[in-house]
Coordinates of C-alpha atoms and ligand atoms in Angstrom, one line a residue:
M1 CA 93.7 105.6 106.2
R2 CA 90.3 107.2 106.4
S3 CA 87.1 105.8 104.9
V4 CA 85.4 108.9 103.6
M5 CA 81.8 109.2 102.4
V6 CA 81.1 112.1 100.0
T7 CA 77.4 112.8 99.6
G8 CA 76.6 114.6 96.3
G9 CA 80.0 113.7 94.9
A10 CA 78.6 113.5 91.4
G11 CA 77.6 117.2 91.5
F12 CA 79.6 120.3 90.8
I13 CA 81.6 121.0 94.0
G14 CA 81.4 117.3 95.2
A15 CA 83.1 116.0 92.0
N16 CA 85.8 118.6 92.2
F17 CA 86.3 117.7 95.8
V18 CA 86.6 114.0 94.9
H19 CA 89.3 114.7 92.4
Y20 CA 91.1 117.0 94.9
W21 CA 90.9 114.5 97.7
I22 CA 92.0 111.4 95.8
D23 CA 95.0 113.4 94.5
R24 CA 95.9 114.7 98.0
Y25 CA 95.1 111.7 100.1
P26 CA 95.7 108.6 97.8
D27 CA 95.6 106.2 100.8
D28 CA 92.1 107.2 101.8
R29 CA 89.1 105.1 100.7
L30 CA 86.4 107.3 99.1
I31 CA 82.8 106.4 98.7
V32 CA 80.4 108.7 96.8
L33 CA 76.7 108.5 97.6
D34 CA 74.7 110.4 95.0
A35 CA 71.1 110.1 93.8
L36 CA 72.0 111.4 90.3
T37 CA 69.4 114.1 90.2
Y38 CA 69.4 116.4 87.1
A39 CA 72.5 118.0 88.7
G40 CA 74.4 114.8 89.3
N41 CA 76.4 113.2 86.6
Q42 CA 78.6 110.1 86.9
A43 CA 80.7 111.4 84.0
N44 CA 82.0 114.0 86.4
L45 CA 83.7 111.1 88.2
E46 CA 85.0 109.3 85.1
P47 CA 88.7 110.1 85.8
V48 CA 88.6 108.2 89.2
Q49 CA 85.8 105.7 88.5
K50 CA 88.2 102.7 88.1
Q51 CA 90.5 103.4 91.0
A52 CA 90.6 100.7 93.6
N53 CA 90.1 103.1 96.5
F54 CA 87.0 104.6 94.9
R55 CA 83.4 103.4 95.0
F56 CA 80.3 105.0 93.5
V57 CA 76.9 104.2 95.1
H58 CA 73.8 105.4 93.4
G59 CA 71.5 106.1 96.3
N60 CA 69.5 108.8 98.1
I61 CA 70.2 110.4 101.4
L62 CA 66.5 110.1 102.1
D63 CA 67.1 106.4 102.4
R64 CA 68.3 106.0 106.0
A65 CA 68.6 102.2 105.9
L66 CA 70.9 102.5 102.9
I67 CA 73.1 105.1 104.6
S68 CA 73.4 103.0 107.8
T69 CA 74.2 99.8 105.8
L70 CA 76.8 101.6 103.7
M71 CA 78.4 103.2 106.7
R72 CA 78.8 99.9 108.5
E73 CA 79.9 98.0 105.4
E74 CA 82.6 100.5 104.5
G75 CA 83.6 101.5 108.1
I76 CA 82.9 105.1 107.3
D77 CA 84.7 107.5 109.7
T78 CA 84.4 110.7 107.8
I79 CA 81.3 112.2 106.0
V80 CA 81.7 115.2 103.8
H81 CA 78.1 116.3 103.0
F82 CA 77.6 118.1 99.7
A83 CA 74.3 116.5 98.6
A84 CA 71.6 119.2 98.2
E85 CA 69.2 120.8 95.9
S86 CA 71.3 123.9 95.2
H87 CA 69.6 126.2 92.7
V88 CA 67.8 129.2 94.2
D89 CA 65.4 129.6 91.1
R90 CA 64.3 126.0 91.4
S91 CA 63.6 126.5 95.1
I92 CA 61.3 129.4 94.3
H93 CA 59.3 127.3 91.8
E94 CA 59.4 123.9 93.5
P95 CA 60.6 124.1 97.1
D96 CA 59.5 120.6 98.2
A97 CA 62.6 118.8 97.1
F98 CA 64.8 121.3 99.0
I99 CA 63.1 120.5 102.3
Q100 CA 63.3 116.8 101.6
T101 CA 67.0 116.6 100.6
N102 CA 68.5 119.5 102.4
V103 CA 66.6 119.2 105.7
I104 CA 65.4 115.6 106.0
G105 CA 68.3 114.1 104.1
T106 CA 70.8 115.9 106.3
H107 CA 69.0 114.7 109.4
N108 CA 69.1 111.1 108.1
L109 CA 72.8 111.4 107.7
L110 CA 73.2 112.8 111.2
M111 CA 71.0 110.0 112.7
A112 CA 73.0 107.3 110.9
A113 CA 76.3 108.9 112.0
R114 CA 75.2 109.1 115.6
E115 CA 74.0 105.5 115.6
L116 CA 77.3 104.1 114.2
W117 CA 79.8 106.6 115.7
L118 CA 78.3 107.2 119.2
D119 CA 75.9 104.4 120.0
S120 CA 77.5 101.2 118.6
D121 CA 80.4 99.0 119.4
K122 CA 81.6 99.5 115.9
A123 CA 82.6 103.1 116.4
P124 CA 85.8 104.2 114.6
A125 CA 88.6 105.6 116.7
A126 CA 87.9 109.1 115.4
H127 CA 85.1 110.4 113.3
R128 CA 84.0 113.6 111.5
F129 CA 80.9 115.0 110.0
H130 CA 81.7 117.9 107.8
H131 CA 78.7 119.9 106.5
V132 CA 79.1 122.0 103.4
S133 CA 76.9 125.1 103.6
T134 CA 76.5 128.5 102.0
D135 CA 76.7 132.2 102.7
E136 CA 73.1 132.6 101.7
V137 CA 72.0 131.6 105.2
Y138 CA 73.1 135.1 106.4
G139 CA 70.6 136.9 104.1
S140 CA 71.4 140.0 102.1
L141 CA 73.8 142.9 102.6
R142 CA 73.4 146.5 101.7
A143 CA 76.2 148.2 99.7
D144 CA 78.0 149.6 102.8
D145 CA 77.4 146.7 105.3
A146 CA 80.4 144.8 106.6
A147 CA 80.9 141.3 105.1
F148 CA 79.3 138.2 106.8
T149 CA 81.3 136.8 109.7
E150 CA 80.5 133.5 111.6
A151 CA 78.7 135.7 114.1
T152 CA 76.3 137.3 111.6
P153 CA 72.7 136.2 112.6
Y154 CA 71.0 133.9 110.2
A155 CA 68.4 135.5 108.0
P156 CA 67.7 133.2 105.0
N157 CA 65.5 134.7 102.3
S158 CA 64.9 132.0 99.7
P159 CA 63.5 128.5 100.4
Y160 CA 66.9 127.2 99.3
A161 CA 68.7 129.4 101.9
A162 CA 66.1 128.5 104.6
S163 CA 66.6 124.8 103.9
K164 CA 70.4 125.1 104.2
A165 CA 70.0 127.2 107.4
S166 CA 67.8 124.4 108.9
S167 CA 70.5 121.9 108.0
D168 CA 73.2 124.0 109.6
H169 CA 71.2 124.2 112.8
L170 CA 70.6 120.4 112.9
V171 CA 74.3 119.8 112.5
R172 CA 75.1 122.2 115.3
S173 CA 72.5 120.6 117.5
Y174 CA 74.0 117.1 117.0
H175 CA 77.3 118.4 118.3
H176 CA 75.9 120.3 121.2
T177 CA 73.4 117.6 122.4
F178 CA 75.0 114.3 121.4
G179 CA 78.7 115.2 121.1
L180 CA 78.9 114.3 117.4
E181 CA 82.2 115.7 116.0
V182 CA 81.1 118.1 113.4
T183 CA 82.4 121.1 111.4
T184 CA 80.6 123.4 109.0
S185 CA 81.8 125.7 106.3
N186 CA 79.7 128.5 104.7
C187 CA 81.0 129.4 101.3
S188 CA 80.4 132.1 98.8
N189 CA 79.5 131.6 95.1
N190 CA 81.7 128.9 93.4
Y191 CA 82.5 128.6 89.7
G192 CA 84.7 126.2 87.7
P193 CA 84.6 122.8 85.9
Y194 CA 81.5 120.6 86.1
Q195 CA 79.2 123.4 87.2
F196 CA 75.7 122.8 85.8
P197 CA 74.8 125.4 83.2
E198 CA 71.8 126.8 85.1
K199 CA 74.1 128.8 87.4
L200 CA 75.2 132.3 86.2
I201 CA 78.7 131.8 84.9
P202 CA 78.4 128.5 83.0
L203 CA 75.0 129.5 81.6
M204 CA 76.5 132.7 80.2
I205 CA 79.4 130.8 78.6
V206 CA 77.1 128.2 77.0
N207 CA 74.6 130.9 75.7
A208 CA 77.4 133.1 74.4
L209 CA 78.9 130.1 72.5
T210 CA 75.5 129.1 71.1
G211 CA 74.3 132.6 70.2
Q212 CA 71.5 132.7 72.8
P213 CA 70.4 135.7 75.0
L214 CA 72.4 136.3 78.2
P215 CA 69.5 136.8 80.7
I216 CA 70.4 139.3 83.5
Y217 CA 67.9 139.5 86.3
G218 CA 66.7 143.0 87.3
D219 CA 69.2 145.7 86.7
G220 CA 72.2 143.4 87.0
K221 CA 73.7 145.3 90.0
N222 CA 73.3 142.5 92.6
I223 CA 76.7 141.5 94.0
R224 CA 78.2 138.1 94.7
D225 CA 81.6 137.1 96.0
W226 CA 83.1 134.5 93.6
L227 CA 85.5 131.7 94.4
Y228 CA 87.2 129.2 92.1
V229 CA 85.9 125.7 93.2
T230 CA 89.3 124.2 94.0
D231 CA 89.9 127.0 96.5
H232 CA 86.7 125.9 98.2
C233 CA 87.9 122.3 98.2
R234 CA 91.1 123.3 99.9
G235 CA 89.2 125.4 102.4
I236 CA 87.1 122.3 103.3
D237 CA 90.2 120.2 103.6
L238 CA 91.7 122.8 106.0
V239 CA 88.5 122.8 108.1
I240 CA 88.5 119.0 108.3
S241 CA 92.2 118.8 109.2
K242 CA 92.6 121.7 111.5
G243 CA 89.1 123.1 112.4
R244 CA 87.8 123.2 115.9
L245 CA 85.1 120.6 116.6
G246 CA 81.6 122.2 116.6
A247 CA 82.9 125.4 114.8
T248 CA 81.8 127.0 111.6
Y249 CA 84.1 128.7 109.2
N250 CA 83.3 131.2 106.4
I251 CA 85.1 130.5 103.1
G252 CA 85.1 133.2 100.4
G253 CA 87.1 134.7 97.5
N254 CA 87.3 138.3 98.7
N255 CA 86.1 138.9 95.2
E256 CA 82.9 140.9 94.9
W257 CA 81.4 141.6 91.5
Q258 CA 78.1 143.0 90.2
N259 CA 76.4 140.4 88.0
I260 CA 76.5 142.7 84.9
D261 CA 80.3 143.2 85.3
I262 CA 80.9 139.4 85.7
V263 CA 78.9 138.8 82.5
K264 CA 80.8 141.5 80.6
Q265 CA 84.1 140.1 81.9
V266 CA 83.2 136.5 80.8
C267 CA 82.1 137.9 77.4
A268 CA 85.4 139.9 76.9
S269 CA 87.5 136.9 77.8
L270 CA 85.6 134.7 75.4
D271 CA 86.0 137.3 72.6
S272 CA 89.7 137.4 73.1
I273 CA 90.0 133.6 73.1
F274 CA 88.0 133.5 69.8
A275 CA 90.3 136.2 68.3
G276 CA 93.3 134.0 68.8
N277 CA 91.8 130.8 67.6
E278 CA 90.0 130.5 64.2
E279 CA 88.9 126.9 64.8
L280 CA 86.5 128.1 67.4
S281 CA 84.5 130.1 64.9
T282 CA 84.0 126.9 62.9
R283 CA 83.0 125.0 66.0
F284 CA 80.6 127.7 67.3
P285 CA 79.3 129.5 64.2
D286 CA 76.3 131.0 66.1
A287 CA 78.6 132.8 68.6
P288 CA 78.7 136.5 68.0
A289 CA 82.5 136.2 68.5
A290 CA 82.6 133.9 65.5
K291 CA 81.3 136.8 63.4
G292 CA 83.6 139.4 64.8
R293 CA 80.8 140.8 67.1
K294 CA 81.0 141.3 70.8
S295 CA 79.5 138.4 72.9
E296 CA 78.0 141.1 75.3
S297 CA 75.6 142.1 72.4
L298 CA 73.6 139.1 73.7
I299 CA 73.0 140.6 77.1
T300 CA 69.2 140.9 77.8
F301 CA 67.7 142.3 81.0
V302 CA 64.8 140.1 82.2
K303 CA 62.4 140.2 85.1
D304 CA 64.0 140.0 88.5
R305 CA 64.2 136.8 90.7
L306 CA 61.6 136.9 93.4
G307 CA 63.1 138.0 96.7
H308 CA 66.5 138.5 95.0
D309 CA 69.2 139.0 97.6
W310 CA 71.1 142.2 96.9
R311 CA 74.6 141.4 98.0
Y312 CA 76.7 138.6 99.6
A313 CA 80.2 139.1 100.9
I314 CA 82.3 136.7 103.0
D315 CA 84.7 137.7 105.7
A316 CA 87.1 134.7 105.9
T317 CA 89.3 136.2 108.6
L318 CA 88.7 133.3 111.0
A319 CA 89.6 130.6 108.4
T320 CA 92.7 132.6 107.4
S321 CA 94.0 133.2 110.9
E322 CA 93.1 129.8 112.4
L323 CA 93.6 127.5 109.4
G324 CA 95.9 129.4 107.0
Y325 CA 93.1 129.6 104.4
A326 CA 93.7 131.8 101.3
P327 CA 92.4 131.4 97.8
R328 CA 95.0 130.7 95.2
Q329 CA 93.3 131.6 92.0
S330 CA 92.6 135.2 91.0
F331 CA 89.3 135.8 89.3
E332 CA 91.2 136.3 86.0
T333 CA 93.0 133.0 86.2
G334 CA 89.9 131.2 87.5
I335 CA 87.7 132.4 84.6
E336 CA 90.4 131.5 82.1
L337 CA 90.6 127.9 83.5
T338 CA 86.8 127.7 83.5
L339 CA 86.4 129.0 79.9
N340 CA 89.1 126.6 78.6
W341 CA 87.5 123.7 80.4
M342 CA 84.1 124.5 78.9
L343 CA 85.7 124.8 75.4
E344 CA 87.5 121.5 75.8
N345 CA 84.4 119.8 77.2
E346 CA 81.6 120.7 74.8
N347 CA 80.3 117.1 74.9
W348 CA 79.8 117.4 78.6
W349 CA 77.7 120.5 78.6
R350 CA 75.7 119.6 75.6
A351 CA 74.9 116.3 77.2
V352 CA 73.8 117.7 80.6
M353 CA 71.8 120.5 78.9
D354 CA 70.0 118.1 76.6
G355 CA 68.3 116.6 79.6
S356 CA 65.7 117.9 82.0
Y357 CA 67.1 121.4 82.4
R358 CA 65.8 122.6 79.1
D359 CA 62.3 121.1 79.9
W360 CA 62.3 122.8 83.3
I361 CA 63.2 126.2 81.8
S362 CA 60.6 126.0 79.2
K363 CA 58.0 125.0 81.8
N364 CA 58.9 127.8 84.2
Y365 CA 60.0 130.8 82.1
Ligands
NAD1 P1 74.9 120.6 92.6 O1 73.5 120.9 92.5 O2 75.8 120.8 91.4 O3 75.1 119.0 93.1 C1 74.3 118.4 94.1 C2 74.6 116.9 94.0 O4 73.8 116.3 95.1 C3 74.2 116.3 92.7 O5 75.2 115.3 92.3 C4 72.9 115.5 93.1 O6 72.6 114.4 92.3 C5 73.1 115.2 94.5 N1 71.9 115.0 95.3 C6 70.8 115.9 95.3 N2 69.8 115.4 96.0 C7 70.3 114.2 96.6 C8 69.7 113.2 97.4 N3 68.5 113.4 97.9 N4 70.5 112.2 97.8 C9 71.8 112.0 97.2 N5 72.3 112.9 96.4 C10 71.6 114.0 96.1 O7 75.4 121.4 93.9 P2 76.8 122.2 94.1 O8 76.7 123.5 93.5 O9 77.9 121.2 93.8 O10 76.7 122.4 95.7 C11 77.2 121.4 96.6 C12 77.0 121.8 98.0 O11 77.6 123.0 98.2 C13 75.5 122.1 98.4 O12 75.3 121.7 99.7 C14 75.4 123.6 98.3 O13 74.4 124.1 99.2 C15 76.8 124.0 98.7 N6 77.3 125.3 98.2 C16 77.3 125.6 96.9 C17 77.8 126.8 96.4 C18 77.8 127.1 94.9 O14 78.2 128.2 94.5 N7 77.4 126.2 94.0 C19 78.3 127.7 97.3 C20 78.3 127.4 98.7 C21 77.8 126.2 99.1
TDX2 O1 70.4 133.6 84.4 C1 70.7 134.2 85.4 N1 70.8 135.6 85.4 C2 71.1 136.3 86.5 O2 71.2 137.5 86.5 C3 71.1 133.5 86.6 C4 71.1 132.0 86.6 C5 71.5 134.2 87.7 N2 71.5 135.6 87.7 C6 71.9 136.3 88.9 C7 71.2 135.9 90.2 C8 72.3 136.1 91.2 O3 72.3 137.4 91.7 O4 73.3 136.0 89.1 C9 73.6 135.8 90.5 C10 74.2 134.4 90.7 O5 73.1 133.5 90.5 P1 73.3 131.9 90.7 O6 74.4 131.4 89.8 O7 71.9 131.3 90.5 O8 73.8 131.8 92.2 P2 73.1 132.3 93.6 O9 71.7 132.5 93.5 O10 74.0 133.5 94.0 O11 73.5 131.1 94.5 C11 74.7 130.4 94.4 O12 75.6 130.7 95.4 C12 75.4 130.2 96.7 C13 74.6 128.9 94.3 O13 73.6 128.5 93.3 C14 74.2 128.3 95.6 O14 74.1 126.9 95.6 C15 75.2 128.7 96.7 O15 74.8 128.3 97.9

């Protein structure tokens, strides 16, 4: 039985990971440490909240004393580190929190892990620090460039990407210098249940349902490689179970799309769901689909993101050949699952969007 601390477990990928892990490893104890920023939501953990092997701790990774106490108290032997400021647009407007959480917070966790796992007489028999990172650390590709491999030099372009790159380097250094048993995964764009509707796909779904413009930055031709969130969680599981200590693994969907095409695809799927379900037109009277119009009529081109990376693409050959990683959801099935989840969980997205996000948007745009 492992005692696993999941930082950022009340956020999008963290919450999906918690559900995945409890289902897959019911004998493990799982402790979520989350500061519940605007992006964190305890409701995301509601299905597991009362399980005996689960504990939620409302706390900040900037609080090193709290991390150390918690790790000793719970005999933590595994950390899966998701906690981060994760939205590129926010990092352009307000980068401070990204440096604090993503860099200093990660270093706090590394220091606490080193103290307990390497420098104390309470060290567990085996330990692991798994760091969850992003493809954005590699910078931007041109149309005909080969996809990012683990050997691609780092070239982060946004404050978000730079803060994640810094954290990756710190994790690496704690392995090389102190022998901390670490692994890192760098993943492409995720989508799926519990994603905060500031990111492209859930924002487009919510706006199409409520009849608001679908803002496309620049000409909409930027490319991202999309992965259904549970496939990311399985990839992390494989890295934790089978990955080489000190190694990094790229995880991706082999699924590149231009933003404009993604948005059109989401709109078309929504239109066909409305066509087969009259009740939806009553629930969402402002949606174009409720009036027999195309959702894509809401598409509006807006000014481009500063420093907007052109293209990301992940080469996951290493994870495939060493760990047996392969995504299970196709983009079509993943989008269908996501749309159905959003339609079934209207209360969830209305509640999270009633909060600070609307204020932030009106302040910055
Ligand atoms: P998210 O913004 O949805 O969730 C982040 C979580 O971290 C929230 O629950 C938040 O409350 C918590 N948090 C933030 N600051 C904290 C702090 N100081 N102390 C404790 N908790 C804090 O993010 P996400 O999209 O789920 O991303 C999770 C991780 O995966 C991040 O490290 C991100 O860089 C990485 N990642 C995300 C994607 C993606 O497409 N979303 C892709 C690749 C990698
Ligand atoms: O309203 C929008 N309009 C738009 O055109 C938004 C929110 C985004 N976009 C574009 C910008 C990007 O090219 O869509 C693309 C995807 O944008 P985001 O959803 O903000 O994701 P991205 O910037 O690619 O970063 C994501 O993937 C890597 C996550 O937010 C990161 O946390 C992750 O590390």
